[in-house]
XYZ file of C-alpha atoms in Angstrom:
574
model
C 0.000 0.000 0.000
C 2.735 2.366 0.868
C 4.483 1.623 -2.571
C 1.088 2.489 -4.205
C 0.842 5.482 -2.420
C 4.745 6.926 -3.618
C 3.189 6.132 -7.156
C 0.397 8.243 -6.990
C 1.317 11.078 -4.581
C 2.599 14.321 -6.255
C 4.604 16.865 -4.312
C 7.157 19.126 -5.215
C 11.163 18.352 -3.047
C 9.007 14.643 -2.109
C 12.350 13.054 -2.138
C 14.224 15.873 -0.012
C 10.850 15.816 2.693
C 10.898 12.336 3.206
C 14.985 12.355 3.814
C 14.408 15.051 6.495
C 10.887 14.179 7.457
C 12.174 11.923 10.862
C 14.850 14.723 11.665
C 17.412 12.185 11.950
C 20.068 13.730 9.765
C 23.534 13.515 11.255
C 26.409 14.726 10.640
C 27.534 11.129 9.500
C 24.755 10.869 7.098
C 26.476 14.451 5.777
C 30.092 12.860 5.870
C 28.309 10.377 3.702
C 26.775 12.169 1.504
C 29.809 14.715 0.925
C 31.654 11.716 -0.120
C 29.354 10.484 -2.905
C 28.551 13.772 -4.047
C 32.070 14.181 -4.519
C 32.626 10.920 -5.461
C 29.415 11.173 -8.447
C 30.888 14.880 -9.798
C 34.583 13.799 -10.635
C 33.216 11.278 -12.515
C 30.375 13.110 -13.957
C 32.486 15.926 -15.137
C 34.222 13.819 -18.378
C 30.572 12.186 -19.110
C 28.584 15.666 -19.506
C 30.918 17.172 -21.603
C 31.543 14.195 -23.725
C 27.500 13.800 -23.955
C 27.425 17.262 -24.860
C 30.257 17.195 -28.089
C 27.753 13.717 -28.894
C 25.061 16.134 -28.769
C 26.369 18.479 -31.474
C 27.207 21.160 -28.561
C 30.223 23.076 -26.939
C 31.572 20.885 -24.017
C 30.545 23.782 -20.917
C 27.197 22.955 -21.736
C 27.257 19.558 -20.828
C 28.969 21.024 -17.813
C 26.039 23.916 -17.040
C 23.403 20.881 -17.458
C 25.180 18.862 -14.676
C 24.777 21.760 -12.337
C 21.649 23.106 -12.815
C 19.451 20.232 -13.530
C 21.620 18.114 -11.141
C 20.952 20.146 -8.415
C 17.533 21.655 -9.531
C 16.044 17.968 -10.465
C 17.424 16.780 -6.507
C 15.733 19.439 -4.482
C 12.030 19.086 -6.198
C 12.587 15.428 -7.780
C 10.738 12.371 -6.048
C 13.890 9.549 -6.107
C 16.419 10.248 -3.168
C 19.464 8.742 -4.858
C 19.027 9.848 -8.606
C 21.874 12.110 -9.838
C 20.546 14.282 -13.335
C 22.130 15.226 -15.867
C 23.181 14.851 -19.670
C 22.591 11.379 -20.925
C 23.678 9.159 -23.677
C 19.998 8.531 -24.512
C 19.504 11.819 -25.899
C 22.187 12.123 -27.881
C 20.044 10.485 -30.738
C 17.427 13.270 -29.972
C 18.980 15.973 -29.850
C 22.008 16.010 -32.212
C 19.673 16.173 -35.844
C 17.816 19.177 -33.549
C 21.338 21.319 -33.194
C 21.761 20.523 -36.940
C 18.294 21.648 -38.277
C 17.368 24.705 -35.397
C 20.925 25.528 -33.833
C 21.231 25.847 -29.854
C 18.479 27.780 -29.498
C 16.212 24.919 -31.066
C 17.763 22.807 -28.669
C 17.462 24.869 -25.421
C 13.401 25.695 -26.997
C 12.805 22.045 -27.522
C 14.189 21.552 -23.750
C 11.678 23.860 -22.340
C 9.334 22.680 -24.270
C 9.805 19.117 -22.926
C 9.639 19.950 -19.634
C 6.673 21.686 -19.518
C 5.067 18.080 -20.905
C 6.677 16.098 -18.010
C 4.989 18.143 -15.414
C 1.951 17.886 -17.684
C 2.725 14.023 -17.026
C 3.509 14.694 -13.439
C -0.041 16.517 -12.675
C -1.822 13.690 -14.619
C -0.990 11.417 -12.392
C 0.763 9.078 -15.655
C 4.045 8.327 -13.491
C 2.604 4.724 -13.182
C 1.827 4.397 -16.895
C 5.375 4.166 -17.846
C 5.911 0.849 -16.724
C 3.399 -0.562 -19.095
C 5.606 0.212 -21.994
C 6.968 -3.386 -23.112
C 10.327 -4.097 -22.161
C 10.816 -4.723 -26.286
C 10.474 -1.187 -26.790
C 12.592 -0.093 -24.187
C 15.648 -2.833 -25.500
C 14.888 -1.837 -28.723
C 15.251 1.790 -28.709
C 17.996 2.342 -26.404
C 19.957 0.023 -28.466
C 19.529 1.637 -31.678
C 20.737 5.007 -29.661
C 23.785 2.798 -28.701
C 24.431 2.188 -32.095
C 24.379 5.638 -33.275
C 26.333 7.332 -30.682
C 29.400 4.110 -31.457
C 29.009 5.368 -34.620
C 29.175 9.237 -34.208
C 32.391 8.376 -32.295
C 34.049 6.661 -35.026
C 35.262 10.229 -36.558
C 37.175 11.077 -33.202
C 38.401 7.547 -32.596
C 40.074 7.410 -35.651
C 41.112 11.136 -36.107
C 39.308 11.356 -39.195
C 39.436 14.216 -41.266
C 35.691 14.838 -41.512
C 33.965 18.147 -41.230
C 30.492 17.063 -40.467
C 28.460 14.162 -41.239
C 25.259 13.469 -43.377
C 21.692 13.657 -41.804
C 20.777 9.940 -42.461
C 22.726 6.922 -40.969
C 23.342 5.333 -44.135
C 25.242 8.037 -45.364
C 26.735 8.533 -42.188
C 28.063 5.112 -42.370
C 29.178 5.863 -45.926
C 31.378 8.977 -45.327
C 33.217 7.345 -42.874
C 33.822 4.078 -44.691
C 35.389 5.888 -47.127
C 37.293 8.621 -44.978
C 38.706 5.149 -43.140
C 42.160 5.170 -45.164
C 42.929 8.706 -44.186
C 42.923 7.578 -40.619
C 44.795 9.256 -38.085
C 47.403 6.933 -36.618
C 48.160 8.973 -33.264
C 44.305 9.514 -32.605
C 43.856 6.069 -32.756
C 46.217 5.204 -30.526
C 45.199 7.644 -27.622
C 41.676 6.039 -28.475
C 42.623 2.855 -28.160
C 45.006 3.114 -25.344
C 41.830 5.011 -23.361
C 39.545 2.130 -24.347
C 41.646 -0.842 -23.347
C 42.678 1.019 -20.362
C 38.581 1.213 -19.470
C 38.530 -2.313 -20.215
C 40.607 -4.002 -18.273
C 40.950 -1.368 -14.853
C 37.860 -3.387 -13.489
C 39.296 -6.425 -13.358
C 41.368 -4.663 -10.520
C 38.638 -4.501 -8.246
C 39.048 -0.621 -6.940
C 36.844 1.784 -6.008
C 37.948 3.812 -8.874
C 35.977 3.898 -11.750
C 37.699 2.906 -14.784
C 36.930 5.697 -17.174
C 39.012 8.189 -14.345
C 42.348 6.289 -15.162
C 41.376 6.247 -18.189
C 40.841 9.722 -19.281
C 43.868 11.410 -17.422
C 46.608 8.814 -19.023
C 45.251 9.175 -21.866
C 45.140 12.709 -21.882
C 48.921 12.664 -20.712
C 49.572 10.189 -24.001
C 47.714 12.706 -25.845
C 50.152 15.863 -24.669
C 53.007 13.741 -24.907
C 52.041 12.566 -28.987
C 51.303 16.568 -29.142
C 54.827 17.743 -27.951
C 55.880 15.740 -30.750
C 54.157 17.587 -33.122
C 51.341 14.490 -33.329
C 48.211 17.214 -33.819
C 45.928 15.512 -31.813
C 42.429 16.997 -31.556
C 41.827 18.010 -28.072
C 38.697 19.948 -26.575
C 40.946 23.287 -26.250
C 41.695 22.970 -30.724
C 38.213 22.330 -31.259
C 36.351 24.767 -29.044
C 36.686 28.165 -28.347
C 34.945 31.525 -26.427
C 34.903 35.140 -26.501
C 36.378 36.515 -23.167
C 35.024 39.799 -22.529
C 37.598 42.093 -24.266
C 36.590 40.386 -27.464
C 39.288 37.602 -28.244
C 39.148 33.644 -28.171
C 39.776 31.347 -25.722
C 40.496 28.120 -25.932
C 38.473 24.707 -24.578
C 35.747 26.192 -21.713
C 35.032 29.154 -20.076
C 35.821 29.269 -16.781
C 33.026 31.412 -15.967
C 29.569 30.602 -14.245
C 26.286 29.679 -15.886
C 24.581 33.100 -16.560
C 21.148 33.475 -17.584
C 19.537 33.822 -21.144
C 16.568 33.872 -23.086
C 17.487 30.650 -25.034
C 15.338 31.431 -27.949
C 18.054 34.873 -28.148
C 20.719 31.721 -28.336
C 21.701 31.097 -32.485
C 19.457 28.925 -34.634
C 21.035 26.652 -37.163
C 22.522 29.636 -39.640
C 24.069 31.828 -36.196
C 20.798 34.122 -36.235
C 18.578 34.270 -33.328
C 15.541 32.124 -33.211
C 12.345 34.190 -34.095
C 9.634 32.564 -31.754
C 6.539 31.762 -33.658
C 3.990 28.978 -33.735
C 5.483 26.885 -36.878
C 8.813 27.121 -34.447
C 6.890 25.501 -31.899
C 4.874 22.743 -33.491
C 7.930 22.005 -35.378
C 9.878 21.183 -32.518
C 7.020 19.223 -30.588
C 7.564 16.192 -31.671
C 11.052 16.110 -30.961
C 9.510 17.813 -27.526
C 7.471 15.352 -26.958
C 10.340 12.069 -27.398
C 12.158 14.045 -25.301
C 9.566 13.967 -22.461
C 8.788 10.776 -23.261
C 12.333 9.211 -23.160
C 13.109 11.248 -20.131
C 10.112 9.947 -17.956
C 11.162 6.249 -18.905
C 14.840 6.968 -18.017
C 14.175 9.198 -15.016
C 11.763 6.247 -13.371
C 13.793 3.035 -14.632
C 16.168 4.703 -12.730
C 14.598 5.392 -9.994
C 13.175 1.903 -9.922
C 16.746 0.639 -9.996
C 17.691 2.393 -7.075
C 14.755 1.312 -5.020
C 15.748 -2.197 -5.576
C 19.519 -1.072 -4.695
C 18.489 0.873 -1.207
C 14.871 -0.574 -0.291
C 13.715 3.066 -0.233
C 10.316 3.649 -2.349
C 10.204 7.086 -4.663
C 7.213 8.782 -5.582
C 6.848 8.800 -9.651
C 5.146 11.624 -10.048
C 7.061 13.815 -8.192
C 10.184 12.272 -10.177
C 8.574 13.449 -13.189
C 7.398 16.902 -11.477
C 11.085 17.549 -10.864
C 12.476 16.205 -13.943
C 10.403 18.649 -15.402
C 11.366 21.770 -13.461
C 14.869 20.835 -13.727
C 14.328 20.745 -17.722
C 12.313 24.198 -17.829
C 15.172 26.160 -15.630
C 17.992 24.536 -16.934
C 18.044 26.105 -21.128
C 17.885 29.745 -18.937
C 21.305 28.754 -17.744
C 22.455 27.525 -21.291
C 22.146 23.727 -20.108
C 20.610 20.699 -22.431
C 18.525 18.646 -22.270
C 18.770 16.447 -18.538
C 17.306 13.425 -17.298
C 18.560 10.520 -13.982
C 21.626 8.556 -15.500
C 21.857 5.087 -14.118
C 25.349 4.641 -14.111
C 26.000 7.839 -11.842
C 22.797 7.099 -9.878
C 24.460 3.748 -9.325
C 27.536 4.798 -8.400
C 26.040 7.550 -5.847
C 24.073 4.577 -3.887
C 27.711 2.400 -3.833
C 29.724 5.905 -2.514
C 27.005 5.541 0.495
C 24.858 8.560 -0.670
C 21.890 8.876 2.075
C 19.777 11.457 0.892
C 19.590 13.987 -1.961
C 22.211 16.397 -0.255
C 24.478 14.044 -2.554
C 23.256 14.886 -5.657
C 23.363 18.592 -5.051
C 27.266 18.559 -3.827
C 27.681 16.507 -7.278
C 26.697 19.743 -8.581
C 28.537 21.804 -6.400
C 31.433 19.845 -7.425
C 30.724 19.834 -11.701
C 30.528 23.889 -10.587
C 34.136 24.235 -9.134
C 35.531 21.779 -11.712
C 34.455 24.820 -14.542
C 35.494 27.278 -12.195
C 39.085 26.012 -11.591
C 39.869 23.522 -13.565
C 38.876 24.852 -17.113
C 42.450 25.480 -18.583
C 43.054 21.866 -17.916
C 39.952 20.201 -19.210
C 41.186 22.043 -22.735
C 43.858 19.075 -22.451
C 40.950 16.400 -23.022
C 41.645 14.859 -25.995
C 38.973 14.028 -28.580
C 39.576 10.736 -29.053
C 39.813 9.900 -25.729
C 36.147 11.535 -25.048
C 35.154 9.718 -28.362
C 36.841 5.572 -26.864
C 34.778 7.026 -23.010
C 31.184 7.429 -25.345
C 31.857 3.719 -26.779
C 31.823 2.071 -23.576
C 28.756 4.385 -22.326
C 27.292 3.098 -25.726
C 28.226 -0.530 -24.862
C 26.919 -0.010 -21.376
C 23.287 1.505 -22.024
C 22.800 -0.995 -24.901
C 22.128 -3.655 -22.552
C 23.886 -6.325 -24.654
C 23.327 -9.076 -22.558
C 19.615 -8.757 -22.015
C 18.632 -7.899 -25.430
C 20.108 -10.971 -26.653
C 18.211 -12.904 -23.792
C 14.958 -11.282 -25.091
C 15.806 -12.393 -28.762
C 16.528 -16.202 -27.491
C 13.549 -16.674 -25.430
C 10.777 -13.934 -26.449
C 7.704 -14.853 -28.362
C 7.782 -13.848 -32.105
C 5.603 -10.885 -31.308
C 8.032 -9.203 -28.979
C 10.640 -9.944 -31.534
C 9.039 -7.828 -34.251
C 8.737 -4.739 -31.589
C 12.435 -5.497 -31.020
C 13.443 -4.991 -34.521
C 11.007 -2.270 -35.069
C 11.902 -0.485 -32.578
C 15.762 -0.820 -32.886
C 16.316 -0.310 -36.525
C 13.571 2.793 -36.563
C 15.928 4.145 -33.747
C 18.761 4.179 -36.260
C 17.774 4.529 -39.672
C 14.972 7.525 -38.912
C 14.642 9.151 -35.231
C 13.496 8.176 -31.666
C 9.795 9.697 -32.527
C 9.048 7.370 -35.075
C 10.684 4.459 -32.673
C 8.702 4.909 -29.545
C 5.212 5.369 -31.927
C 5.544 2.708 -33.930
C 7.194 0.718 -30.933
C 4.720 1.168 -28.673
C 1.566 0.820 -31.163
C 2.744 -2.112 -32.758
C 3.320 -3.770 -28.978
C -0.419 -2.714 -28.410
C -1.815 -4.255 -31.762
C 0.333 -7.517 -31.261
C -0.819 -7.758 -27.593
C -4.331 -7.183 -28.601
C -4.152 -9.689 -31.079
C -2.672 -12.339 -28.776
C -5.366 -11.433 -25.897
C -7.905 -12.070 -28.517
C -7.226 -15.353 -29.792
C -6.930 -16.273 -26.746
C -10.684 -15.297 -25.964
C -12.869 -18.883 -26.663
C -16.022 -20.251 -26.998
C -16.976 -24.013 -25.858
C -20.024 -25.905 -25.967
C -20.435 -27.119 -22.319
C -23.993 -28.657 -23.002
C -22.866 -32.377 -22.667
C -20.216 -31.502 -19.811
C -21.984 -33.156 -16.358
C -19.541 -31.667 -14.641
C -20.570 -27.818 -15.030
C -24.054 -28.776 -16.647
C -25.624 -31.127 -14.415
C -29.472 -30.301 -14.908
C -31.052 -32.149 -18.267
C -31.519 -29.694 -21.250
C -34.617 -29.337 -23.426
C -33.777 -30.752 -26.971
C -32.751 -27.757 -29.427
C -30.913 -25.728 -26.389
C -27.198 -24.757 -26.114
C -24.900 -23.770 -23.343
C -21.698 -22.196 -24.562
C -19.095 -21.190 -21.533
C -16.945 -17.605 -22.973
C -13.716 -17.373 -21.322
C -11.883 -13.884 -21.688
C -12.498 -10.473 -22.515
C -15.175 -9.287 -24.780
C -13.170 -6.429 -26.527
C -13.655 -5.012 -30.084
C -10.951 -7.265 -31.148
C -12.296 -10.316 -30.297
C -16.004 -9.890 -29.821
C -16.879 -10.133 -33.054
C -14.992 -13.074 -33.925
C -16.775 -14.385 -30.283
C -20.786 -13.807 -31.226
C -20.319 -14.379 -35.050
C -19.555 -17.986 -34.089
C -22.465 -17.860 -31.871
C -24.981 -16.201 -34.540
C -23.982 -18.430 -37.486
C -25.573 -20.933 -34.851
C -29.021 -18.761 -33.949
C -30.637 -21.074 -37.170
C -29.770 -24.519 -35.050
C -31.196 -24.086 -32.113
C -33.926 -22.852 -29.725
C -32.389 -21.341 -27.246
C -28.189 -20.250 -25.940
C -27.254 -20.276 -22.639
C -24.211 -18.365 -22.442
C -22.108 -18.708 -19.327
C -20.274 -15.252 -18.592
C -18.260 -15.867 -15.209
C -15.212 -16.197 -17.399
C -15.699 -12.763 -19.003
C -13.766 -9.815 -17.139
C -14.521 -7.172 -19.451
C -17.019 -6.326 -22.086
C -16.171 -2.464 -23.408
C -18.189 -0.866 -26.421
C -17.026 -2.802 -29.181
C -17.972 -6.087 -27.547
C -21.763 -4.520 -26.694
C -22.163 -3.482 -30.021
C -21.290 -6.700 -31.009
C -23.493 -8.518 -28.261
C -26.381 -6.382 -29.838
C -26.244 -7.557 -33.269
C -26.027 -10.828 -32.464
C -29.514 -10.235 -30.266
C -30.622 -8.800 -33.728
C -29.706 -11.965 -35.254
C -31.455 -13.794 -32.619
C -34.892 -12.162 -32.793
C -34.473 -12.314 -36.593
C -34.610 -16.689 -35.842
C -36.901 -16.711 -32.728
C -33.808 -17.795 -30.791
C -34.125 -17.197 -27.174
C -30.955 -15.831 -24.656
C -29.930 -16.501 -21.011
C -27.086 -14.373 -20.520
C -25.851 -15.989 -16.875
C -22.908 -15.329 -13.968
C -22.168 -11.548 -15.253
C -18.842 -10.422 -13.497
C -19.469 -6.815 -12.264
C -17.486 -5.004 -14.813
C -20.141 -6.349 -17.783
C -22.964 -5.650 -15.802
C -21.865 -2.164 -15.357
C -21.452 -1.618 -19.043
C -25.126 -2.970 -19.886
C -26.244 -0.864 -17.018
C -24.363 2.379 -18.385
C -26.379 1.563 -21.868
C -29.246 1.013 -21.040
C -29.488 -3.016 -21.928
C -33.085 -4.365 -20.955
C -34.159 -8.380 -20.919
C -36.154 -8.203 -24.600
C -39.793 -10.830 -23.914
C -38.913 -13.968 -25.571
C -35.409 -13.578 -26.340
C -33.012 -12.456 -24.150
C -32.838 -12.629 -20.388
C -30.079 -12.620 -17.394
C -29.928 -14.806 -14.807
C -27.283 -14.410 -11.612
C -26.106 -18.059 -12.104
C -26.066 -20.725 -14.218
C -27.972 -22.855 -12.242
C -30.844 -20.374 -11.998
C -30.559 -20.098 -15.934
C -30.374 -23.829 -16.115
C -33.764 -23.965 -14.052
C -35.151 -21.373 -16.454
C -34.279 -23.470 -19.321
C -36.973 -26.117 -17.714
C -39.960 -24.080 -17.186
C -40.024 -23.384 -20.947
């Protein structure tokens, strides 16, 4: 009851109220959280600005989202341990967004996305998302694994490529053929950083591999540069204005400041001109953005509840998801949603409440602040060999072949829907067509599943003698539109045969509109042959529906009866 409750219950900072709510918070529990906080924002500081360069963006803003929404999403968020920020799931979304509306697209679309998750949120549709088949969910993220290994391939190789095509094909084209230019001393810091982040676990520290990773091989990086190597690193590729008008190089060390974000450039440099057309042009990206967000942000959170024992409140996750994504493109951040890996990671640093999550952004803060001249070391290829393991990681290998071993065909199709719409159009078209063709294949099954038997000569149900030209038929399942029709179309081609039906109903849950229509018409076909009715052992559900329409006992052909003994009794008098 008290998990049902967290589901429905919708209040902003639930997560930080019910941490403080028994005013037990020690100084410990602070010593603990300190540590994962600190813990979660050294290692969250290489992930956001990688996810940001995947994201077709400078690297500060994957820096700005870390802060703001990480700290934002934990005070007014519903999930005690989650830690928010960028994610490799949107990279998918929002890189062909920076391409066709710029930055400020991207920041608009943001807003825009949060404002439908606390739509969600005051709905009350937290509990919805865990109806969406785990297919969908296998199929899509790894399609979005797949593109974001392949986005990297440019950087891991040190390809000489300026930009690359819209659609994946071509993608994949363009780099197949850029392949024999490759870039011998990029692809050795990338593949020094990779087999580095590969083979540190197996040392069983506390560490997390891609730490180790990413500082030797940004010191293999500066040493191949001192040699004149010309290896891309974050300070060659990006630059800023500093206030007296020339370039930097890498990040600003400055502070998030706030801005309009439709004033931020659109896809040609301009400013974004806000108008309707802008708006319902960017919705549907909006809207997968939402969409993918709520099933990441509450995965998650379910995750951690398994990992702590704790219970979080999925509306309020979703209420501060989408606060966090309606402040954050003020403060120039993307898009944000809970990561699992740093989420993880904060429970195993011994995170207590969401203090944590806020000193994570504390930390990403002083990390910009002080530290900017050396991120500008970060090599590219290095970033691009950390974004293939975060693509091998979210793509849930292992369970996604698991599903294609043992799931039924039907789940199989969603799977490959879902996954090869992910990568050869967009996550829009993915989720829809996931998530409809799910439906229409569950449908399907639940209907053919939905039978009619002739129980006249069974003793054991029918023990009372029936009249000569009478019928009991037992329906077991749902009475839906897609299987109702199929149900009393068997029964009518049979209205010709005999006197009477006796339909036994205590096996029928549900009977919606499209199975009363179809109930009607086969009265219709009834009357039409003199055939009498005993409709018998209604569940309430049915009954409630015939009530709601009005459905009266017709003289001389239909009639209900509250069991099938009383119907059977009935039967005699006639």
């Amino acid at each position: 009851m008290q998990h049902r409750a967290h589901l429905f219950s919708l209040r902003i900072a639930h997560a930080l109220r019910e941490s403080f709510s028994r005013s037990d918070y020690t100084g410990a529990k602070f010593g603990k959280d300190l540590l994962a906080g600190i813990t979660v924002g050294i290692i969250a500081i290489p992930l956001a600005m990688a996810l940001a360069i995947a994201s077709g963006v400078a690297p500060q803003y994957g820096l700005y989202t870390a802060i703001i929404g990480g700290i934002v999403i934990a005070i007014s968020g519903g999930s005690r341990y989650s830690i928010s920020g960028p994610t490799a799931a949107f990279v998918v979304i929002l890189y062909p967004i920076v391409q066709q509306y710029g930055f400020g697209g991207l920041l608009l679309a943001t807003i825009m996305s949060g404002l439908l998750l606390v739509i969600m949120a005051v709905l009350r549709l937290g509990r919805f998302i865990e109806y969406i088949p785990e297919a969908v969910t296998l199929g899509f993220t790894g399609g979005i694994a797949v593109v974001i290994a392949t986005l990297q391939l440019k950087d891991f190789f040190g390809l000489p490529i300026e930009s690359l095509p819209e659609h994946y094909w071509d993608k994949l084209a363009v780099l197949v053929n850029a392949l024999p230019l490759l870039h011998l001393p990029s692809f050795a810091v990338a593949a020094f950083t990779l087999a580095i982040m590969l083979i540190w676990p197996r040392l069983k520290t506390v560490v997390p591999a891609h730490l180790p990773a990413v500082i030797l091989g940004s010191l293999l990086a500066v040493t191949l540069n001192d040699m004149g190597m010309d290896i891309a690193t974050i300070g060659s590729r990006f630059h800023y204005l500093l206030p007296d008008g020339s370039q930097g190089a890498g990040i600003p060390p400055y502070l998030p400041t706030f801005e309009w974000p439709w004033l931020q450039g659109g896809a040609n440099g301009q400013s974004l001109v806000l108008s309707w057309k802008l708006v319902s042009d960017l919705l549907p990206a909006a809207f997968a953005i939402a969409m993918l967000g709520a099933i990441e942000s509450l995965l998650c959170a379910v995750v951690l509840d398994g990992m702590t024992g704790k219970r979080h409140s999925a509306n309020s996750e979703l209420l501060g998801q989408g606060l966090g994504n309606i402040v954050v493109p003020f403060f120039g951040g993307i898009t944000a949603t809970a990561a699992i890996a740093r989420s993880a990671a904060n429970v195993k640093a011994g995170a207590q409440t969401p203090i944590s999550a806020i000193i994570h952004g504390l930390v990403v803060l002083a990390s910009l602040v002080l530290l900017a001249p050396l991120l500008a070391y970060l090599p590219m290829p290095t970033m691009a060999a950390l974004l293939l393991v975060v693509a091998w990681n979210m793509s849930e290998a292992g369970k996604a072949l698991h599903l294609l071993k043992t799931a039924p065909k039907s789940d199989l199709w969603v799977f490959a829907i879902c996954f090869s719409f992910t990568i050869l159009f967009d996550m829009v078209l993915a989720i829809t067509a996931g998530i409809l063709l799910a439906a229409v294949l569950f449908m399907k099954e639940i209907a053919e599943m939905v039978k009619v038997t002739d129980i006249t000569d069974n003793k054991r149900i029918v023990s009372a003698k029936i009249p000569s030209g009478w019928r009991v038929f037992k329906i077991n399942g749902p009475l839906f539109f897609a299987a109702a029709d199929r149900v009393f179309s068997e029964l009518a081609d049979k209205t010709s045969e005999v006197d009477g039906f006796v339909l036994y109903l205590d096996a029928v849950p549900l009977l919606d509109a499209g199975g009363l229509a179809a109930m009607e018409q086969f009265i219709k076909q009834c009357q039409i042959y003199n055939t009498q009715v005993i409709f018998c052992d209604l569940q309430f559900q049915p009954l409630k529906t015939l009530a709601r329409a009005g459905v009266q006992p017709i003289g001389g052909v239909t009639s209900f009866s509250p069991t099938l003994h009383e119907a059977l009794t009935e039967i005699g008098n006639y």
